[in-house]
């Protein structure tokens, strides 16, 4: 396993293990995620990709029977420490899921939801946040004249972009994306990928994807997981042109998985 | 999907090996045509040259199709990329062999100024290099590829000596300057073939290790 540390470390996993009851789902993970980069997590079904990404904002704490050991250092603080403020963590580490899941509310209220929960009440401030977030995801021009319209009336690609805007509205540092385009058509997929490339200038992005071409196109670093273990993490160009581990080579060339 | 892809990669490899054989054959015939002053053999080399060009075209086409359809990565990608590069070097070897055959026709059956033993020796080194590079490619043998590339120093040494010798002869055989110049061109063509084989060896190393090296 190799890691190239050239910028600020946002997450550092130190002997991270996770169990769902008896099932050892994540095994001795040791690696880092860096600032203003897109880190792609790839691997066959059941390898622990989604389980891992959900540790970064402790979403898996909602699953009964979960046990974790080791450290997840977020900006040098171990979030596995029981004293961590979950609300604050999830404000800073936002998440987007496979299928767009806008709330059954207006476009405006979807984006304003997070800031309101965190105490922002002034309309002008909320208006600015909503406009900036929707502009950041290149959705503003399409919806600016119908912000009060129901979010569920948007197309699949638009809904997913809205969900990203919703995540951005709380001004996170990190955006987690769990297969963000697998439910979308190719054109919407490319729009989201272009968006990710823009967003990394302001945010750190961790993305789980089944689509290896997507990982190759979009990410700076690629991590290959297999049966709960991290097999290899390296610069994406390196992983896809000359991986160090034979298992990585076999997976990305389609010999298994 | 993988089975079909593997089949297509095998087919690409076979075509490449066939092209190596054609290039070897062409080079051997061209040098023989010069050594034996055999005009028919020279004409055969020239007639068969388009076959090698056609193979380069086919290999390029097949490789591009694979890149477009299969989005290859890692060793698959390297294999396809070097097929394109190696076919280009083999096509140049074919052209250079054809050039040697044309010179053979130009010299015809005129008495050679001096028996040209050194030129066939130089050609033999290069033919051996081409054969060995084929073995290195087949076995994906980095050590052998590097050994072959080192032999290019010998080819360059022959070239240097031969050019000097032929230049010296021009001062004493001014009526044969045309023939001597043509023979210098032959040496140059063989030297360039050595360089192209070195390129092929560099590509073999890249295929296996994923790293580019200058071998000479």
Tab-separated table of C-alpha atoms in Angstrom:
chain	number	residue	atom	x	y	z
A	1	UNK	CA	0.000	0.000	0.000
A	2	UNK	CA	1.381	3.418	-0.803
A	3	UNK	CA	0.175	6.910	-0.010
A	4	UNK	CA	1.515	10.162	-1.325
A	5	UNK	CA	1.220	12.876	1.282
A	6	UNK	CA	1.577	16.200	-0.380
A	7	UNK	CA	-1.367	18.198	0.999
A	8	UNK	CA	-3.372	18.542	4.193
A	9	UNK	CA	-4.694	15.298	5.634
A	10	UNK	CA	-8.436	15.484	6.203
A	11	UNK	CA	-9.028	11.913	7.335
A	12	UNK	CA	-6.525	9.455	8.681
A	13	UNK	CA	-7.646	5.881	9.386
A	14	UNK	CA	-5.553	4.066	11.932
A	15	UNK	CA	-6.176	0.326	12.417
A	16	UNK	CA	-9.850	0.870	11.736
A	17	UNK	CA	-12.008	-2.191	12.205
A	18	UNK	CA	-15.785	-2.563	12.041
A	19	UNK	CA	-18.099	-5.421	12.889
A	20	UNK	CA	-21.769	-5.882	12.128
A	21	UNK	CA	-22.420	-8.302	15.003
A	22	UNK	CA	-20.045	-11.188	14.289
A	23	UNK	CA	-19.343	-10.171	10.725
A	24	UNK	CA	-15.944	-8.441	10.433
A	25	UNK	CA	-16.781	-5.963	7.720
A	26	UNK	CA	-13.736	-3.639	7.776
A	27	UNK	CA	-10.291	-5.016	8.592
A	28	UNK	CA	-7.317	-2.989	9.811
A	29	UNK	CA	-7.704	-0.011	7.522
A	30	UNK	CA	-4.698	2.319	7.485
A	31	UNK	CA	-4.738	5.170	5.011
A	32	UNK	CA	-5.415	8.873	4.594
A	33	UNK	CA	-7.692	11.126	2.598
A	34	UNK	CA	-6.367	14.482	1.482
A	35	UNK	CA	-7.720	17.962	1.094
A	36	UNK	CA	-9.244	19.156	-2.201
A	37	UNK	CA	-8.933	15.747	-3.803
A	38	UNK	CA	-11.448	13.252	-5.086
A	39	UNK	CA	-10.766	9.853	-3.567
A	40	UNK	CA	-12.605	7.031	-5.309
A	41	UNK	CA	-13.374	3.808	-3.481
A	42	UNK	CA	-13.775	0.820	-5.806
A	43	UNK	CA	-14.216	-2.897	-5.269
A	44	UNK	CA	-16.641	-5.768	-5.838
A	45	UNK	CA	-20.044	-5.937	-4.162
A	46	UNK	CA	-19.820	-6.609	-0.450
A	47	UNK	CA	-16.212	-5.477	-0.123
A	48	UNK	CA	-16.988	-2.786	2.462
A	49	UNK	CA	-16.969	0.369	0.313
A	50	UNK	CA	-20.318	1.758	1.510
A	51	UNK	CA	-19.646	0.545	5.051
A	52	UNK	CA	-16.369	2.453	5.012
A	53	UNK	CA	-17.730	5.684	3.607
A	54	UNK	CA	-20.447	5.705	6.246
A	55	UNK	CA	-17.835	5.597	8.999
A	56	UNK	CA	-16.572	8.998	7.919
A	57	UNK	CA	-19.673	10.756	9.227
A	58	UNK	CA	-20.656	7.969	11.611
A	59	UNK	CA	-23.841	7.225	9.665
A	60	UNK	CA	-23.301	3.576	10.572
A	61	UNK	CA	-23.997	4.427	14.203
A	62	UNK	CA	-27.648	4.229	13.208
A	63	UNK	CA	-27.207	0.505	12.471
A	64	UNK	CA	-27.866	-1.717	15.498
A	65	UNK	CA	-25.031	-4.055	16.514
A	66	UNK	CA	-22.226	-2.037	14.935
A	67	UNK	CA	-18.855	-2.102	16.716
A	68	UNK	CA	-15.750	-0.185	15.727
A	69	UNK	CA	-12.153	-0.104	16.907
A	70	UNK	CA	-9.085	1.904	15.953
A	71	UNK	CA	-9.179	5.546	14.950
A	72	UNK	CA	-10.755	7.781	12.381
A	73	UNK	CA	-8.939	11.062	12.752
A	74	UNK	CA	-10.833	13.907	11.197
A	75	UNK	CA	-8.618	16.987	11.230
A	76	UNK	CA	-6.522	15.292	13.914
A	77	UNK	CA	-9.468	14.439	16.181
A	78	UNK	CA	-10.554	10.863	16.605
A	79	UNK	CA	-14.259	10.787	15.806
A	80	UNK	CA	-14.623	7.332	17.347
A	81	UNK	CA	-14.191	9.082	20.664
A	82	UNK	CA	-17.592	9.110	22.360
A	83	UNK	CA	-17.358	12.857	22.997
A	84	UNK	CA	-17.713	13.772	19.302
A	85	UNK	CA	-20.592	16.084	18.361
A	86	UNK	CA	-22.474	14.099	15.725
A	87	UNK	CA	-24.512	17.024	14.474
A	88	UNK	CA	-21.405	19.150	14.002
A	89	UNK	CA	-19.605	16.262	12.313
A	90	UNK	CA	-22.433	15.690	9.856
A	91	UNK	CA	-22.595	19.403	9.145
A	92	UNK	CA	-18.955	19.282	8.096
A	93	UNK	CA	-19.093	15.892	6.400
A	94	UNK	CA	-22.106	15.882	4.120
A	95	UNK	CA	-23.451	12.921	2.197
A	96	UNK	CA	-25.136	12.187	-1.104
A	97	UNK	CA	-26.710	8.814	-1.786
A	98	UNK	CA	-27.179	6.555	-4.754
A	99	UNK	CA	-30.735	7.482	-5.419
A	100	UNK	CA	-31.555	11.163	-5.139
A	101	UNK	CA	-33.688	11.595	-2.021
A	102	UNK	CA	-35.019	15.146	-1.926
A	103	UNK	CA	-37.441	15.851	0.863
A	104	UNK	CA	-41.113	16.111	-0.174
A	105	UNK	CA	-40.832	19.899	0.031
A	106	UNK	CA	-40.049	22.773	-2.290
A	107	UNK	CA	-36.708	23.117	-4.022
A	108	UNK	CA	-35.941	26.097	-1.793
A	109	UNK	CA	-36.850	24.348	1.447
A	110	UNK	CA	-34.727	21.326	0.568
A	111	UNK	CA	-31.618	23.452	0.318
A	112	UNK	CA	-32.527	25.698	3.262
A	113	UNK	CA	-33.297	22.736	5.534
A	114	UNK	CA	-29.778	22.140	6.812
A	115	UNK	CA	-28.933	25.815	7.541
A	116	UNK	CA	-32.297	26.246	9.286
A	117	UNK	CA	-31.615	23.225	11.504
A	118	UNK	CA	-28.290	24.797	12.408
A	119	UNK	CA	-29.962	28.035	13.451
A	120	UNK	CA	-29.966	30.268	10.389
A	121	UNK	CA	-33.278	32.154	10.396
A	122	UNK	CA	-32.818	35.385	8.432
A	123	UNK	CA	-34.517	35.140	5.052
A	124	UNK	CA	-31.861	37.148	3.241
A	125	UNK	CA	-29.112	34.894	4.549
A	126	UNK	CA	-31.082	31.775	3.596
A	127	UNK	CA	-31.791	33.230	0.131
A	128	UNK	CA	-28.074	33.765	-0.397
A	129	UNK	CA	-27.201	30.266	0.800
A	130	UNK	CA	-29.841	28.685	-1.443
A	131	UNK	CA	-28.705	30.684	-4.470
A	132	UNK	CA	-25.010	29.930	-3.932
A	133	UNK	CA	-25.625	26.215	-3.344
A	134	UNK	CA	-27.791	25.891	-6.436
A	135	UNK	CA	-25.249	27.828	-8.497
A	136	UNK	CA	-22.454	25.604	-7.226
A	137	UNK	CA	-24.270	22.574	-8.641
A	138	UNK	CA	-25.194	24.340	-11.907
A	139	UNK	CA	-28.894	24.029	-11.138
A	140	UNK	CA	-29.720	27.689	-10.409
A	141	UNK	CA	-30.539	28.740	-13.961
A	142	UNK	CA	-32.884	25.789	-14.378
A	143	UNK	CA	-34.873	26.354	-11.170
A	144	UNK	CA	-34.478	30.018	-10.158
A	145	UNK	CA	-37.963	30.886	-11.382
A	146	UNK	CA	-39.648	28.017	-9.542
A	147	UNK	CA	-37.909	27.702	-6.199
A	148	UNK	CA	-41.238	27.067	-4.496
A	149	UNK	CA	-42.053	24.190	-6.841
A	150	UNK	CA	-41.912	20.653	-5.389
A	151	UNK	CA	-38.435	19.107	-5.547
A	152	UNK	CA	-39.940	15.768	-6.526
A	153	UNK	CA	-41.078	17.345	-9.793
A	154	UNK	CA	-37.465	17.601	-10.963
A	155	UNK	CA	-35.831	15.019	-13.248
A	156	UNK	CA	-33.567	12.315	-11.752
A	157	UNK	CA	-30.385	14.166	-12.641
A	158	UNK	CA	-31.761	17.449	-11.297
A	159	UNK	CA	-32.875	15.768	-8.062
A	160	UNK	CA	-29.399	14.394	-7.521
A	161	UNK	CA	-27.868	17.797	-8.135
A	162	UNK	CA	-30.390	19.243	-5.689
A	163	UNK	CA	-29.271	16.696	-3.093
A	164	UNK	CA	-25.679	17.790	-3.640
A	165	UNK	CA	-26.749	21.430	-3.245
A	166	UNK	CA	-28.537	20.460	-0.046
A	167	UNK	CA	-25.332	18.884	1.245
A	168	UNK	CA	-23.322	21.971	0.277
A	169	UNK	CA	-25.704	24.376	1.994
A	170	UNK	CA	-24.256	23.632	5.423
A	171	UNK	CA	-20.807	24.599	4.097
A	172	UNK	CA	-19.210	21.232	4.723
A	173	UNK	CA	-15.547	20.512	4.350
A	174	UNK	CA	-16.116	17.032	2.949
A	175	UNK	CA	-18.787	15.593	0.679
A	176	UNK	CA	-19.291	11.841	0.721
A	177	UNK	CA	-20.912	10.332	-2.359
A	178	UNK	CA	-22.162	6.767	-2.373
A	179	UNK	CA	-22.538	5.775	-6.053
A	180	UNK	CA	-23.988	9.181	-6.884
A	181	UNK	CA	-24.674	8.481	-10.559
A	182	UNK	CA	-25.607	4.789	-10.699
A	183	UNK	CA	-29.316	5.628	-11.013
A	184	UNK	CA	-28.795	8.274	-13.696
A	185	UNK	CA	-28.655	8.338	-17.509
A	186	UNK	CA	-25.275	8.878	-19.197
A	187	UNK	CA	-25.734	12.606	-19.815
A	188	UNK	CA	-26.795	13.337	-16.233
A	189	UNK	CA	-23.879	11.182	-15.109
A	190	UNK	CA	-21.417	13.282	-17.077
A	191	UNK	CA	-22.932	16.487	-15.688
A	192	UNK	CA	-22.479	15.210	-12.132
A	193	UNK	CA	-18.897	14.184	-12.940
A	194	UNK	CA	-18.137	17.646	-14.289
A	195	UNK	CA	-19.674	19.042	-11.140
A	196	UNK	CA	-17.448	16.875	-8.956
A	197	UNK	CA	-14.368	18.167	-10.780
A	198	UNK	CA	-15.501	21.732	-10.066
A	199	UNK	CA	-16.474	21.010	-6.463
A	200	UNK	CA	-13.106	19.580	-5.501
A	201	UNK	CA	-11.662	23.093	-5.800
A	202	UNK	CA	-13.654	23.979	-2.680
A	203	UNK	CA	-14.351	20.628	-0.998
A	204	UNK	CA	-12.819	17.231	-0.316
A	205	UNK	CA	-14.765	14.454	-1.978
A	206	UNK	CA	-14.893	10.752	-1.216
A	207	UNK	CA	-16.822	8.763	-3.758
A	208	UNK	CA	-17.847	5.122	-3.858
A	209	UNK	CA	-18.378	3.936	-7.394
A	210	UNK	CA	-18.981	0.707	-9.268
A	211	UNK	CA	-18.083	2.448	-12.487
A	212	UNK	CA	-14.350	2.128	-12.969
A	213	UNK	CA	-14.238	4.438	-15.919
A	214	UNK	CA	-15.859	7.038	-13.692
A	215	UNK	CA	-13.242	6.509	-10.991
A	216	UNK	CA	-10.542	6.837	-13.658
A	217	UNK	CA	-12.072	9.998	-15.136
A	218	UNK	CA	-12.875	11.868	-11.989
A	219	UNK	CA	-10.657	10.909	-9.084
A	220	UNK	CA	-7.171	11.885	-7.937
A	221	UNK	CA	-6.672	8.850	-5.737
A	222	UNK	CA	-8.251	5.421	-6.049
A	223	UNK	CA	-8.582	2.941	-3.199
A	224	UNK	CA	-9.335	-0.712	-4.009
A	225	UNK	CA	-11.197	-2.628	-1.318
A	226	UNK	CA	-11.589	-6.376	-1.235
A	227	UNK	CA	-13.403	-8.377	1.482
A	228	UNK	CA	-13.165	-5.570	3.988
A	229	UNK	CA	-9.481	-4.890	3.389
A	230	UNK	CA	-7.757	-2.042	1.638
A	231	UNK	CA	-5.651	-3.750	-1.030
A	232	UNK	CA	-4.171	-0.672	-2.635
A	233	UNK	CA	-4.464	3.095	-2.677
A	234	UNK	CA	-2.494	5.276	-5.048
A	235	UNK	CA	-2.705	8.054	-7.606
A	236	UNK	CA	-5.493	7.118	-9.973
A	237	UNK	CA	-3.226	7.178	-13.057
A	238	UNK	CA	-0.969	4.676	-11.348
A	239	UNK	CA	-3.795	2.359	-10.254
A	240	UNK	CA	-5.254	2.214	-13.752
A	241	UNK	CA	-2.025	2.013	-15.749
A	242	UNK	CA	0.239	-0.058	-13.505
A	243	UNK	CA	-1.311	-1.245	-10.232
A	244	UNK	CA	1.101	-2.675	-7.687
A	245	UNK	CA	-1.136	-5.511	-6.481
A	246	UNK	CA	-2.166	-8.381	-8.765
A	247	UNK	CA	-5.641	-8.419	-7.154
A	248	UNK	CA	-6.170	-4.819	-8.209
A	249	UNK	CA	-5.045	-5.639	-11.744
A	250	UNK	CA	-7.390	-8.643	-11.866
A	251	UNK	CA	-10.331	-6.595	-10.632
A	252	UNK	CA	-9.929	-3.565	-12.852
A	253	UNK	CA	-9.306	-5.695	-15.951
A	254	UNK	CA	-12.470	-7.668	-15.263
A	255	UNK	CA	-10.862	-10.989	-14.485
A	256	UNK	CA	-13.045	-11.158	-11.387
A	257	UNK	CA	-15.653	-9.085	-9.649
B	1	UNK	CA	-17.040	-10.053	-21.819
B	2	UNK	CA	-13.538	-10.946	-20.703
B	3	UNK	CA	-13.440	-14.127	-22.819
B	4	UNK	CA	-14.234	-12.167	-25.959
B	5	UNK	CA	-11.713	-9.507	-25.041
B	6	UNK	CA	-9.024	-12.118	-24.364
B	7	UNK	CA	-9.749	-13.608	-27.777
B	8	UNK	CA	-9.316	-10.214	-29.407
B	9	UNK	CA	-6.058	-9.593	-27.536
B	10	UNK	CA	-4.752	-12.985	-28.674
B	11	UNK	CA	-5.674	-12.145	-32.245
B	12	UNK	CA	-3.813	-8.825	-32.000
B	13	UNK	CA	-0.755	-10.600	-30.617
B	14	UNK	CA	-0.789	-13.182	-33.417
B	15	UNK	CA	-1.008	-10.479	-36.033
B	16	UNK	CA	1.936	-8.704	-34.463
B	17	UNK	CA	4.011	-11.885	-34.451
B	18	UNK	CA	3.131	-12.506	-38.075
B	19	UNK	CA	4.319	-8.988	-38.850
B	20	UNK	CA	7.614	-9.709	-37.081
B	21	UNK	CA	8.055	-12.800	-39.259
B	22	UNK	CA	7.338	-10.803	-42.404
B	23	UNK	CA	9.852	-8.123	-41.393
B	24	UNK	CA	12.496	-10.755	-40.652
B	25	UNK	CA	11.871	-12.412	-43.994
B	26	UNK	CA	12.024	-9.137	-45.868
B	27	UNK	CA	15.297	-8.112	-44.217
B	28	UNK	CA	16.919	-11.498	-44.876
B	29	UNK	CA	15.920	-11.452	-48.544
B	30	UNK	CA	17.056	-7.859	-49.042
B	31	UNK	CA	20.514	-8.512	-47.619
B	32	UNK	CA	20.818	-11.740	-49.639
B	33	UNK	CA	19.792	-9.908	-52.797
B	34	UNK	CA	22.660	-7.491	-52.237
B	35	UNK	CA	25.198	-10.143	-51.264
B	36	UNK	CA	24.343	-12.390	-54.193
B	37	UNK	CA	23.524	-9.512	-56.555
B	38	UNK	CA	20.222	-11.273	-57.210
B	39	UNK	CA	17.833	-8.866	-58.945
B	40	UNK	CA	14.862	-11.260	-58.776
B	41	UNK	CA	15.194	-11.540	-55.020
B	42	UNK	CA	15.385	-7.755	-54.745
B	43	UNK	CA	12.218	-7.369	-56.821
B	44	UNK	CA	10.444	-9.911	-54.585
B	45	UNK	CA	11.252	-7.797	-51.504
B	46	UNK	CA	9.849	-4.717	-53.220
B	47	UNK	CA	6.692	-6.527	-54.348
B	48	UNK	CA	6.026	-7.915	-50.877
B	49	UNK	CA	6.651	-4.633	-49.023
B	50	UNK	CA	2.995	-3.487	-49.142
B	51	UNK	CA	2.052	-6.610	-47.140
B	52	UNK	CA	3.943	-5.242	-44.144
B	53	UNK	CA	2.353	-1.806	-44.537
B	54	UNK	CA	-1.068	-3.455	-44.670
B	55	UNK	CA	-0.361	-5.334	-41.434
B	56	UNK	CA	0.506	-2.083	-39.654
B	57	UNK	CA	-2.761	-0.588	-40.830
B	58	UNK	CA	-4.737	-3.627	-39.621
B	59	UNK	CA	-3.018	-3.752	-36.240
B	60	UNK	CA	-3.614	-0.038	-35.678
B	61	UNK	CA	-7.239	-0.436	-36.629
B	62	UNK	CA	-7.756	-3.442	-34.362
B	63	UNK	CA	-6.021	-1.674	-31.466
B	64	UNK	CA	-8.153	1.446	-31.850
B	65	UNK	CA	-11.317	-0.663	-31.915
B	66	UNK	CA	-10.248	-2.367	-28.695
B	67	UNK	CA	-9.505	0.970	-27.033
B	68	UNK	CA	-12.912	2.303	-28.051
B	69	UNK	CA	-14.945	-0.770	-27.139
B	70	UNK	CA	-13.244	-2.205	-24.092
B	71	UNK	CA	-11.848	0.810	-22.171
B	72	UNK	CA	-8.798	-1.260	-21.260
B	73	UNK	CA	-6.670	-0.505	-18.250
B	74	UNK	CA	-3.390	-1.667	-16.705
B	75	UNK	CA	-1.585	-4.464	-18.582
B	76	UNK	CA	-4.363	-4.761	-21.177
B	77	UNK	CA	-3.927	-1.083	-22.020
B	78	UNK	CA	-0.144	-1.368	-22.185
B	79	UNK	CA	-0.433	-4.412	-24.442
B	80	UNK	CA	-2.637	-2.551	-26.898
B	81	UNK	CA	-0.531	0.614	-26.843
B	82	UNK	CA	2.687	-1.241	-27.547
B	83	UNK	CA	1.018	-3.160	-30.377
B	84	UNK	CA	0.534	0.208	-32.073
B	85	UNK	CA	4.097	1.301	-31.368
B	86	UNK	CA	5.801	-1.980	-32.274
B	87	UNK	CA	3.855	-2.268	-35.529
B	88	UNK	CA	5.140	1.181	-36.446
B	89	UNK	CA	8.767	0.119	-35.829
B	90	UNK	CA	8.211	-3.087	-37.827
B	91	UNK	CA	6.737	-1.107	-40.697
B	92	UNK	CA	9.876	1.062	-40.749
B	93	UNK	CA	12.030	-2.084	-40.737
B	94	UNK	CA	10.026	-3.249	-43.746
B	95	UNK	CA	10.592	0.076	-45.523
B	96	UNK	CA	14.315	0.023	-44.762
B	97	UNK	CA	14.587	-3.546	-46.083
B	98	UNK	CA	12.820	-2.407	-49.242
B	99	UNK	CA	15.329	0.444	-49.544
B	100	UNK	CA	18.177	-2.065	-49.325
B	101	UNK	CA	16.530	-4.133	-52.095
B	102	UNK	CA	16.214	-1.028	-54.295
B	103	UNK	CA	19.890	-0.290	-53.814
B	104	UNK	CA	20.614	-3.862	-54.780
B	105	UNK	CA	18.748	-3.225	-58.054
B	106	UNK	CA	20.625	0.035	-58.606
B	107	UNK	CA	23.991	-1.668	-58.184
B	108	UNK	CA	22.754	-4.559	-60.329
B	109	UNK	CA	25.378	-7.019	-61.486
B	110	UNK	CA	28.229	-4.471	-61.708
B	111	UNK	CA	31.468	-5.628	-60.199
B	112	UNK	CA	31.560	-4.620	-56.541
B	113	UNK	CA	34.503	-2.365	-55.685
B	114	UNK	CA	35.334	-4.647	-52.859
B	115	UNK	CA	33.619	-7.761	-51.588
B	116	UNK	CA	31.358	-6.454	-48.908
B	117	UNK	CA	31.827	-9.034	-46.126
B	118	UNK	CA	31.320	-6.609	-43.295
B	119	UNK	CA	27.877	-5.505	-44.440
B	120	UNK	CA	26.372	-9.017	-44.241
B	121	UNK	CA	28.023	-9.443	-40.805
B	122	UNK	CA	26.368	-6.251	-39.628
B	123	UNK	CA	23.091	-7.446	-41.130
B	124	UNK	CA	23.466	-10.777	-39.360
B	125	UNK	CA	23.715	-9.053	-35.969
B	126	UNK	CA	20.556	-7.136	-36.707
B	127	UNK	CA	18.697	-10.213	-37.930
B	128	UNK	CA	19.706	-12.020	-34.753
B	129	UNK	CA	18.491	-9.024	-32.722
B	130	UNK	CA	15.119	-9.119	-34.467
B	131	UNK	CA	14.744	-12.833	-33.854
B	132	UNK	CA	15.693	-12.486	-30.182
B	133	UNK	CA	13.396	-9.512	-29.683
B	134	UNK	CA	10.583	-11.722	-30.987
B	135	UNK	CA	11.504	-14.355	-28.356
B	136	UNK	CA	11.661	-11.684	-25.646
B	137	UNK	CA	8.222	-10.436	-26.677
B	138	UNK	CA	6.726	-13.920	-26.710
B	139	UNK	CA	8.136	-14.794	-23.288
B	140	UNK	CA	7.752	-11.237	-21.935
B	141	UNK	CA	11.388	-11.541	-20.899
B	142	UNK	CA	12.767	-8.203	-19.711
B	143	UNK	CA	16.306	-9.518	-19.271
B	144	UNK	CA	16.450	-10.782	-22.854
B	145	UNK	CA	14.959	-7.544	-24.175
B	146	UNK	CA	17.698	-5.558	-22.429
B	147	UNK	CA	20.396	-7.900	-23.783
B	148	UNK	CA	19.108	-7.459	-27.319
B	149	UNK	CA	19.115	-3.679	-26.973
B	150	UNK	CA	22.753	-3.747	-25.833
B	151	UNK	CA	23.741	-5.416	-29.103
B	152	UNK	CA	22.851	-2.186	-30.888
B	153	UNK	CA	26.246	-0.869	-29.732
B	154	UNK	CA	27.854	-3.505	-31.928
B	155	UNK	CA	25.712	-2.444	-34.872
B	156	UNK	CA	26.687	1.197	-34.316
B	157	UNK	CA	30.378	0.183	-34.191
B	158	UNK	CA	30.071	-1.685	-37.507
B	159	UNK	CA	28.314	1.323	-38.989
B	160	UNK	CA	31.028	3.738	-37.914
B	161	UNK	CA	33.816	1.548	-39.289
B	162	UNK	CA	32.046	0.754	-42.553
B	163	UNK	CA	31.204	4.356	-43.339
B	164	UNK	CA	34.842	5.343	-42.746
B	165	UNK	CA	36.099	2.499	-44.884
B	166	UNK	CA	33.732	3.277	-47.741
B	167	UNK	CA	34.641	6.973	-47.557
B	168	UNK	CA	38.336	6.058	-47.796
B	169	UNK	CA	37.613	3.932	-50.849
B	170	UNK	CA	36.002	6.917	-52.567
B	171	UNK	CA	39.363	8.675	-52.618
B	172	UNK	CA	40.994	5.796	-54.491
B	173	UNK	CA	38.034	4.674	-56.611
B	174	UNK	CA	36.472	7.885	-57.806
B	175	UNK	CA	34.760	6.180	-60.735
B	176	UNK	CA	32.839	4.050	-58.211
B	177	UNK	CA	31.633	6.851	-55.950
B	178	UNK	CA	28.006	6.151	-56.848
B	179	UNK	CA	28.228	2.510	-55.824
B	180	UNK	CA	30.168	3.324	-52.646
B	181	UNK	CA	27.566	5.945	-51.667
B	182	UNK	CA	24.794	3.411	-52.196
B	183	UNK	CA	26.628	0.961	-49.935
B	184	UNK	CA	26.921	3.685	-47.285
B	185	UNK	CA	23.151	4.065	-47.498
B	186	UNK	CA	22.783	0.319	-46.972
B	187	UNK	CA	24.871	0.594	-43.793
B	188	UNK	CA	22.736	3.487	-42.658
B	189	UNK	CA	19.534	1.508	-43.271
B	190	UNK	CA	20.838	-1.468	-41.291
B	191	UNK	CA	21.917	0.832	-38.463
B	192	UNK	CA	18.422	2.336	-38.379
B	193	UNK	CA	16.904	-1.147	-38.263
B	194	UNK	CA	19.015	-1.753	-35.155
B	195	UNK	CA	17.549	1.398	-33.604
B	196	UNK	CA	14.005	0.290	-34.371
B	197	UNK	CA	14.642	-3.090	-32.762
B	198	UNK	CA	15.928	-1.264	-29.670
B	199	UNK	CA	12.628	0.636	-29.599
B	200	UNK	CA	10.781	-2.684	-29.739
B	201	UNK	CA	12.823	-3.915	-26.752
B	202	UNK	CA	11.973	-0.746	-24.791
B	203	UNK	CA	8.321	-1.437	-25.461
B	204	UNK	CA	8.687	-5.022	-24.209
B	205	UNK	CA	10.136	-3.677	-20.954
B	206	UNK	CA	7.256	-1.194	-20.716
B	207	UNK	CA	4.705	-3.958	-21.313
B	208	UNK	CA	6.056	-6.053	-18.465
B	209	UNK	CA	7.090	-3.406	-15.926
B	210	UNK	CA	4.805	-0.482	-16.754
B	211	UNK	CA	7.831	1.802	-16.864
B	212	UNK	CA	9.512	3.458	-19.815
B	213	UNK	CA	13.260	3.018	-20.136
B	214	UNK	CA	15.789	4.305	-22.645
B	215	UNK	CA	17.723	1.140	-23.333
B	216	UNK	CA	20.358	2.675	-25.545
